[in-house]
Coordinates of N, CA, C and O in Angstrom, one line a residue:
M142 N -20.2 -1.0 -17.3 CA -19.5 -1.5 -16.1 C -19.0 -0.4 -15.2 O -18.4 0.5 -15.7
A143 N -19.3 -0.5 -14.0 CA -18.8 0.5 -13.0 C -17.3 0.4 -12.8 O -16.8 -0.8 -12.8
R144 N -16.6 1.5 -12.8 CA -15.2 1.5 -12.6 C -14.8 1.5 -11.1 O -15.5 2.1 -10.3
V145 N -13.7 0.9 -10.7 CA -13.2 0.9 -9.4 C -12.6 2.3 -9.2 O -12.0 2.9 -10.1
T146 N -12.8 2.9 -8.0 CA -12.2 4.2 -7.7 C -11.4 4.0 -6.4 O -11.8 3.2 -5.5
V147 N -10.3 4.7 -6.3 CA -9.5 4.8 -5.1 C -9.2 6.3 -4.9 O -8.7 7.0 -5.8
D148 N -9.6 6.8 -3.8 CA -9.3 8.2 -3.4 C -8.1 8.3 -2.7 O -7.8 7.5 -1.8
A149 N -7.3 9.4 -3.0 CA -6.1 9.7 -2.2 C -6.5 10.1 -0.8 O -7.5 10.6 -0.5
P150 N -5.6 9.7 0.2 CA -5.9 10.1 1.6 C -5.7 11.6 1.8 O -5.1 12.3 1.0
R151 N -6.1 12.1 3.0 CA -5.9 13.5 3.4 C -4.4 13.8 3.4 O -4.0 14.9 3.1
Q152 N -3.6 12.9 3.9 CA -2.2 13.1 4.0 C -1.4 11.8 3.7 O -1.9 10.8 4.0
W153 N -0.2 12.0 3.2 CA 0.7 10.8 3.0 C 1.5 10.7 4.3 O 2.0 11.6 4.8
L154 N 1.7 9.4 4.7 CA 2.4 9.1 6.0 C 3.9 8.9 5.7 O 4.8 9.1 6.5
H155 N 4.2 8.3 4.5 CA 5.6 7.9 4.2 C 5.7 7.8 2.7 O 4.8 7.6 2.0
R156 N 7.0 8.0 2.2 CA 7.3 7.8 0.8 C 8.5 6.9 0.6 O 9.4 7.0 1.4
V157 N 8.4 6.0 -0.3 CA 9.4 5.1 -0.6 C 9.8 5.1 -2.1 O 8.9 5.3 -2.9
R158 N 11.0 5.0 -2.5 CA 11.4 5.0 -3.9 C 11.7 3.5 -4.2 O 12.4 2.8 -3.6
L159 N 11.1 3.1 -5.4 CA 11.3 1.7 -5.9 C 11.6 1.8 -7.4 O 11.1 2.8 -8.0
T160 N 12.3 0.8 -7.9 CA 12.6 0.8 -9.3 C 11.8 -0.4 -10.0 O 11.8 -1.5 -9.4
V161 N 11.3 -0.1 -11.2 CA 10.6 -1.2 -11.9 C 11.7 -2.1 -12.4 O 12.6 -1.7 -13.2
R162 N 11.6 -3.4 -12.0 CA 12.6 -4.4 -12.3 C 12.1 -5.2 -13.5 O 10.9 -5.2 -13.9
V163 N 13.0 -6.0 -14.1 CA 12.7 -6.8 -15.3 C 11.5 -7.8 -14.9 O 10.7 -8.1 -15.7
A164 N 11.6 -8.3 -13.7 CA 10.5 -9.2 -13.2 C 9.1 -8.6 -13.1 O 8.1 -9.2 -13.0
D165 N 9.1 -7.2 -13.1 CA 7.9 -6.5 -12.9 C 7.2 -6.2 -14.3 O 6.1 -5.7 -14.3
V166 N 7.9 -6.4 -15.4 CA 7.4 -6.1 -16.7 C 6.7 -7.3 -17.3 O 7.3 -8.4 -17.3
N167 N 5.6 -7.1 -17.9 CA 4.8 -8.2 -18.6 C 5.0 -8.2 -20.1 O 5.8 -7.5 -20.6
Y168 N 4.3 -9.1 -20.7 CA 4.4 -9.3 -22.2 C 4.0 -8.0 -23.0 O 4.4 -7.9 -24.1
G169 N 3.3 -7.1 -22.3 CA 3.0 -5.8 -23.0 C 4.2 -4.8 -22.9 O 4.1 -3.7 -23.5
G170 N 5.2 -5.2 -22.3 CA 6.4 -4.3 -22.2 C 6.3 -3.3 -21.1 O 7.1 -2.3 -21.1
H171 N 5.3 -3.4 -20.2 CA 5.1 -2.4 -19.2 C 4.9 -3.1 -17.8 O 4.7 -4.3 -17.8
L172 N 4.8 -2.3 -16.8 CA 4.6 -2.8 -15.4 C 3.3 -3.6 -15.4 O 2.2 -3.1 -15.7
G173 N 3.4 -4.8 -14.9 CA 2.2 -5.7 -14.9 C 1.3 -5.4 -13.7 O 1.8 -5.0 -12.7
N174 N 0.0 -5.7 -13.9 CA -0.9 -5.4 -12.8 C -0.7 -6.1 -11.6 O -0.8 -5.6 -10.5
D175 N -0.3 -7.4 -11.7 CA 0.0 -8.2 -10.5 C 1.3 -7.6 -9.8 O 1.4 -7.7 -8.6
R176 N 2.2 -7.0 -10.5 CA 3.4 -6.5 -9.9 C 3.2 -5.2 -9.2 O 3.9 -4.8 -8.3
V177 N 2.2 -4.5 -9.6 CA 1.8 -3.2 -8.9 C 1.5 -3.6 -7.4 O 1.9 -2.9 -6.5
L178 N 0.7 -4.6 -7.2 CA 0.4 -5.0 -5.9 C 1.7 -5.5 -5.1 O 1.8 -5.2 -3.9
G179 N 2.6 -6.1 -5.8 CA 3.9 -6.4 -5.2 C 4.7 -5.2 -4.8 O 5.3 -5.2 -3.7
L180 N 4.7 -4.2 -5.6 CA 5.4 -2.9 -5.3 C 4.7 -2.3 -4.0 O 5.4 -1.7 -3.2
A181 N 3.4 -2.3 -4.0 CA 2.7 -1.8 -2.8 C 3.1 -2.6 -1.5 O 3.4 -2.0 -0.5
H182 N 3.2 -3.9 -1.7 CA 3.6 -4.7 -0.5 C 5.0 -4.3 -0.1 O 5.3 -4.2 1.1
E183 N 5.9 -4.2 -1.0 CA 7.3 -3.8 -0.7 C 7.4 -2.5 0.0 O 8.1 -2.3 1.0
A184 N 6.6 -1.5 -0.5 CA 6.5 -0.2 0.2 C 6.0 -0.3 1.6 O 6.5 0.3 2.5
R185 N 5.0 -1.1 1.8 CA 4.4 -1.3 3.1 C 5.4 -1.9 4.1 O 5.5 -1.4 5.2
V186 N 6.1 -2.9 3.6 CA 7.1 -3.6 4.5 C 8.2 -2.6 4.9 O 8.6 -2.6 6.0
R187 N 8.6 -1.8 3.9 CA 9.7 -0.8 4.2 C 9.2 0.2 5.2 O 9.9 0.6 6.1
W188 N 8.0 0.7 5.0 CA 7.4 1.7 5.9 C 7.3 1.1 7.3 O 7.8 1.8 8.3
L189 N 6.8 -0.1 7.5 CA 6.7 -0.7 8.8 C 8.0 -0.9 9.4 O 8.2 -0.6 10.6
A190 N 9.0 -1.3 8.7 CA 10.4 -1.6 9.2 C 11.0 -0.3 9.7 O 11.6 -0.2 10.7
G191 N 10.7 0.8 9.0 CA 11.2 2.1 9.4 C 10.6 2.6 10.7 O 11.1 3.4 11.4
L192 N 9.4 2.0 11.1 CA 8.8 2.3 12.4 C 9.2 1.3 13.5 O 8.6 1.4 14.6
G193 N 10.0 0.3 13.1 CA 10.4 -0.7 14.0 C 9.3 -1.8 14.2 O 9.2 -2.5 15.2
L194 N 8.4 -1.9 13.1 CA 7.3 -2.8 13.1 C 7.5 -3.8 12.0 O 8.4 -3.7 11.1
S195 N 6.6 -4.8 11.9 CA 6.5 -5.7 10.7 C 5.1 -6.1 10.5 O 4.2 -5.9 11.3
E196 N 4.9 -6.8 9.4 CA 3.5 -7.3 9.1 C 3.1 -8.4 10.2 O 1.9 -8.6 10.4
A197 N 4.1 -9.0 10.8 CA 3.8 -10.0 11.8 C 3.6 -9.4 13.2 O 3.0 -10.1 14.1
D198 N 3.9 -8.1 13.4 CA 3.8 -7.5 14.7 C 3.7 -5.9 14.6 O 4.7 -5.3 14.3
V199 N 2.5 -5.4 14.7 CA 2.3 -3.9 14.7 C 2.0 -3.4 16.1 O 1.2 -2.5 16.2
G200 N 2.6 -4.1 17.1 CA 2.4 -3.7 18.5 C 1.5 -4.7 19.2 O 0.8 -4.4 20.1
G201 N 1.7 -6.0 18.7 CA 0.9 -7.1 19.3 C 0.5 -8.0 18.1 O 1.1 -8.9 17.7
P202 N -0.7 -7.6 17.5 CA -1.1 -8.4 16.4 C -0.3 -8.1 15.1 O 0.4 -7.1 15.1
G203 N -0.5 -9.0 14.1 CA 0.1 -8.7 12.8 C -1.0 -8.1 11.9 O -2.1 -7.7 12.3
L204 N -0.7 -8.1 10.6 CA -1.6 -7.6 9.6 C -1.9 -8.7 8.6 O -1.0 -9.6 8.3
I205 N -3.1 -8.7 8.1 CA -3.5 -9.6 7.0 C -4.3 -8.7 6.0 O -5.0 -7.8 6.4
M206 N -4.1 -9.0 4.7 CA -4.9 -8.2 3.7 C -6.2 -8.9 3.4 O -6.3 -10.0 3.2
A207 N -7.3 -8.0 3.5 CA -8.6 -8.5 3.3 C -9.1 -8.2 1.8 O -9.9 -9.0 1.3
D208 N -8.6 -7.2 1.2 CA -9.0 -6.9 -0.1 C -8.0 -5.9 -0.8 O -7.1 -5.3 -0.1
A209 N -8.1 -5.7 -2.1 CA -7.2 -4.8 -2.8 C -7.9 -4.3 -4.0 O -8.8 -4.9 -4.6
A210 N -7.6 -3.1 -4.4 CA -8.1 -2.4 -5.6 C -7.0 -1.6 -6.3 O -6.2 -1.0 -5.6
L211 N -6.9 -1.7 -7.6 CA -5.9 -1.0 -8.4 C -6.6 -0.1 -9.4 O -7.5 -0.5 -10.1
V212 N -6.1 1.1 -9.5 CA -6.6 2.1 -10.5 C -5.3 2.6 -11.3 O -4.4 3.2 -10.7
F213 N -5.3 2.3 -12.6 CA -4.1 2.6 -13.4 C -4.3 4.0 -14.1 O -5.4 4.3 -14.6
R214 N -3.3 4.8 -14.1 CA -3.3 6.1 -14.8 C -2.4 6.1 -16.0 O -2.8 6.7 -17.0
R215 N -1.2 5.6 -15.9 CA -0.2 5.6 -16.9 C 0.6 4.3 -16.9 O 0.6 3.6 -15.9
E216 N 1.3 4.0 -17.9 CA 2.2 2.9 -17.9 C 3.5 3.2 -17.2 O 3.9 4.4 -17.2
A217 N 4.2 2.2 -16.7 CA 5.5 2.4 -16.2 C 6.4 1.3 -16.9 O 5.8 0.2 -17.3
F218 N 7.6 1.6 -17.0 CA 8.5 0.7 -17.8 C 9.8 0.3 -17.1 O 10.1 0.9 -16.1
L219 N 10.4 -0.7 -17.6 CA 11.7 -1.2 -17.0 C 12.6 -0.1 -16.7 O 12.9 0.8 -17.5
G220 N 13.1 0.0 -15.5 CA 14.1 1.0 -15.0 C 13.4 2.2 -14.5 O 14.1 3.1 -13.9
D221 N 12.1 2.4 -14.7 CA 11.5 3.6 -14.1 C 11.7 3.7 -12.6 O 11.4 2.7 -11.9
E222 N 12.0 4.8 -12.1 CA 12.1 5.1 -10.7 C 10.7 5.6 -10.3 O 10.2 6.6 -10.8
L223 N 10.1 4.9 -9.3 CA 8.8 5.3 -8.8 C 8.9 5.8 -7.3 O 9.7 5.3 -6.6
E224 N 8.1 6.8 -7.0 CA 7.9 7.1 -5.6 C 6.5 6.6 -5.2 O 5.5 6.8 -5.9
V225 N 6.5 5.8 -4.2 CA 5.3 5.2 -3.7 C 5.0 5.9 -2.3 O 5.7 5.8 -1.4
A226 N 3.9 6.7 -2.4 CA 3.5 7.4 -1.2 C 2.4 6.5 -0.5 O 1.6 6.0 -1.2
I227 N 2.5 6.4 0.8 CA 1.6 5.6 1.6 C 0.8 6.5 2.5 O 1.3 7.3 3.2
G228 N -0.5 6.2 2.5 CA -1.4 6.9 3.5 C -2.5 6.0 4.0 O -2.7 4.9 3.5
A229 N -3.2 6.4 5.0 CA -4.2 5.6 5.7 C -5.5 6.2 5.5 O -5.7 7.5 5.5
A230 N -6.6 5.4 5.5 CA -8.0 5.9 5.5 C -8.9 4.9 6.2 O -8.5 3.7 6.4
E231 N -10.0 5.3 6.6 CA -11.0 4.4 7.2 C -10.5 3.6 8.3 O -10.7 2.3 8.3
V232 N -9.9 4.2 9.3 CA -9.3 3.4 10.4 C -10.5 3.0 11.3 O -11.3 3.9 11.7
R233 N -10.7 1.7 11.5 CA -11.8 1.2 12.3 C -11.3 0.4 13.5 O -10.1 0.4 13.7
R234 N -12.1 -0.3 14.1 CA -11.7 -1.1 15.3 C -10.6 -2.1 15.1 O -9.7 -2.2 15.8
S235 N -10.8 -2.8 14.0 CA -9.8 -3.9 13.7 C -9.1 -3.8 12.3 O -8.2 -4.6 12.0
G236 N -9.5 -2.8 11.6 CA -9.0 -2.7 10.2 C -8.8 -1.3 9.7 O -9.3 -0.3 10.4
F237 N -8.2 -1.1 8.6 CA -8.0 0.2 8.0 C -7.6 0.0 6.5 O -7.3 -1.2 6.1
D238 N -7.7 1.0 5.8 CA -7.2 1.0 4.4 C -5.9 1.7 4.3 O -5.7 2.7 4.9
L239 N -5.0 1.1 3.5 CA -3.8 1.8 3.1 C -3.9 2.2 1.7 O -4.3 1.4 0.8
I240 N -3.5 3.4 1.3 CA -3.6 3.9 0.0 C -2.1 4.1 -0.5 O -1.3 4.7 0.3
Y241 N -1.8 3.7 -1.7 CA -0.5 3.9 -2.2 C -0.6 4.7 -3.5 O -1.3 4.3 -4.5
G242 N 0.0 5.8 -3.6 CA 0.1 6.6 -4.8 C 1.4 6.4 -5.5 O 2.5 6.7 -4.9
M243 N 1.4 5.9 -6.7 CA 2.7 5.6 -7.4 C 2.9 6.6 -8.5 O 2.0 6.8 -9.4
T244 N 4.0 7.3 -8.4 CA 4.4 8.4 -9.3 C 5.7 8.1 -9.9 O 6.7 7.7 -9.2
R245 N 5.9 8.3 -11.2 CA 7.2 8.2 -11.9 C 8.0 9.4 -11.6 O 7.6 10.6 -11.8
L246 N 9.2 9.3 -11.0 CA 10.0 10.4 -10.6 C 10.5 11.2 -11.8 O 10.6 12.4 -11.7
G247 N 10.8 10.6 -13.0 CA 11.3 11.3 -14.1 C 10.5 12.4 -14.7 O 11.0 13.4 -15.0
D248 N 9.2 12.2 -14.7 CA 8.3 13.2 -15.3 C 7.1 13.5 -14.4 O 6.2 14.3 -14.7
G249 N 7.0 12.9 -13.2 CA 5.9 13.2 -12.3 C 4.6 12.6 -12.6 O 3.6 12.9 -12.0
A250 N 4.6 11.7 -13.6 CA 3.3 11.1 -14.1 C 2.8 10.1 -13.0 O 3.5 9.3 -12.4
E251 N 1.5 10.3 -12.7 CA 0.8 9.4 -11.8 C 0.6 8.0 -12.5 O 0.0 8.0 -13.5
I252 N 1.2 7.0 -11.9 CA 1.1 5.6 -12.5 C -0.1 4.9 -12.0 O -0.8 4.3 -12.8
A253 N -0.3 4.9 -10.7 CA -1.4 4.1 -10.2 C -1.8 4.6 -8.8 O -0.9 5.1 -8.1
L254 N -3.0 4.3 -8.4 CA -3.5 4.4 -7.0 C -3.9 3.0 -6.6 O -4.6 2.3 -7.4
V255 N -3.5 2.6 -5.5 CA -3.7 1.2 -5.0 C -4.3 1.4 -3.6 O -3.9 2.2 -2.8
K256 N -5.3 0.5 -3.3 CA -5.9 0.4 -1.9 C -5.8 -1.0 -1.4 O -6.1 -1.9 -2.2
T257 N -5.3 -1.2 -0.2 CA -5.3 -2.5 0.4 C -6.1 -2.4 1.7 O -5.8 -1.5 2.5
G258 N -7.1 -3.2 1.8 CA -7.8 -3.3 3.1 C -7.1 -4.2 4.0 O -6.9 -5.4 3.8
M259 N -6.6 -3.6 5.1 CA -5.8 -4.4 6.1 C -6.5 -4.6 7.4 O -7.3 -3.8 7.8
V260 N -6.3 -5.8 8.0 CA -7.0 -6.2 9.2 C -5.9 -6.6 10.2 O -5.0 -7.4 9.8
C261 N -6.0 -6.2 11.4 CA -5.1 -6.7 12.5 C -5.5 -8.1 12.8 O -6.7 -8.4 12.9
F262 N -4.5 -9.0 12.9 CA -4.8 -10.4 13.0 C -3.9 -11.0 14.0 O -2.7 -10.8 14.0
D263 N -4.5 -11.8 15.0 CA -3.7 -12.5 15.9 C -3.4 -13.9 15.3 O -4.3 -14.8 15.3
Y264 N -2.2 -14.1 14.8 CA -1.8 -15.3 14.1 C -1.8 -16.5 15.1 O -2.1 -17.6 14.6
G265 N -1.5 -16.3 16.3 CA -1.5 -17.4 17.3 C -2.9 -18.0 17.5 O -3.1 -19.2 17.6
A266 N -3.8 -17.1 17.7 CA -5.2 -17.5 18.0 C -6.0 -17.6 16.7 O -7.1 -18.1 16.7
R267 N -5.4 -17.2 15.5 CA -6.1 -17.3 14.2 C -7.4 -16.5 14.2 O -8.4 -17.0 13.7
K268 N -7.4 -15.3 14.7 CA -8.6 -14.5 14.7 C -8.2 -13.0 14.6 O -7.1 -12.6 14.9
V269 N -9.2 -12.3 14.2 CA -9.1 -10.8 14.0 C -8.9 -10.2 15.4 O -9.4 -10.7 16.4
A270 N -8.1 -9.1 15.4 CA -7.7 -8.5 16.7 C -7.9 -7.0 16.5 O -8.0 -6.4 15.4
R271 N -8.1 -6.3 17.7 CA -8.2 -4.8 17.7 C -6.9 -4.2 17.3 O -5.8 -4.7 17.7
I272 N -6.9 -3.0 16.6 CA -5.7 -2.3 16.3 C -5.1 -1.7 17.6 O -5.9 -1.1 18.4
P273 N -3.9 -2.0 17.8 CA -3.2 -1.4 19.0 C -3.3 0.2 18.9 O -3.2 0.7 17.9
E274 N -3.6 0.8 20.1 CA -3.7 2.3 20.1 C -2.5 3.0 19.5 O -2.6 4.0 18.8
S275 N -1.3 2.5 19.8 CA -0.1 3.1 19.3 C 0.0 3.1 17.8 O 0.4 4.0 17.2
F276 N -0.5 2.0 17.2 CA -0.5 1.8 15.8 C -1.6 2.7 15.2 O -1.4 3.3 14.1
A277 N -2.7 2.7 15.8 CA -3.8 3.6 15.3 C -3.4 5.0 15.2 O -3.7 5.7 14.3
R278 N -2.6 5.5 16.2 CA -2.1 6.9 16.2 C -1.2 7.1 15.0 O -1.2 8.1 14.4
L279 N -0.3 6.1 14.7 CA 0.6 6.2 13.6 C -0.2 6.3 12.3 O 0.2 6.9 11.3
L280 N -1.4 5.7 12.2 CA -2.3 5.8 11.0 C -3.0 7.1 11.0 O -3.7 7.3 10.0
G281 N -3.0 7.9 12.0 CA -3.7 9.1 12.0 C -5.1 9.1 12.6 O -5.9 10.0 12.4
A282 N -5.4 8.0 13.2 CA -6.7 7.9 13.8 C -6.9 9.0 14.9 O -6.0 9.3 15.6
G283 N -8.1 9.5 14.9 CA -8.5 10.6 15.8 C -8.0 12.0 15.4 O -8.2 12.9 16.1
E284 N -7.4 12.1 14.2 CA -7.0 13.5 13.8 C -8.2 14.1 13.1 O -9.1 13.6 12.5

């Protein structure tokens, strides 16, 4: 079976610290796979808020997730402090990938790499929209 791969971006745009909560831990006693995507979502929302943006408005259109991939490196446990680095890749006309590198602060262990394929979306018209130039620059397009 072919393994999913996620490559780190050329540069990280932002870093967020998050704590593994009891709700994030599964029956195996470690961070659950579904909760890793939730942590990526939390990091994305905080990053956007820091820019004065939101998932509903990145300079006109909002964002919608088209796909996601997770690659696990190590376990994380209740109370672990994680640094989630966010970077962008494959910026296109209407979409881009966000990459999240999750590292445990206590020992520097890489926990996971996550990719979410994001698309700009006009929620009023219910259709895909072009990435606003100002937001594309924030993603590093044209560098």
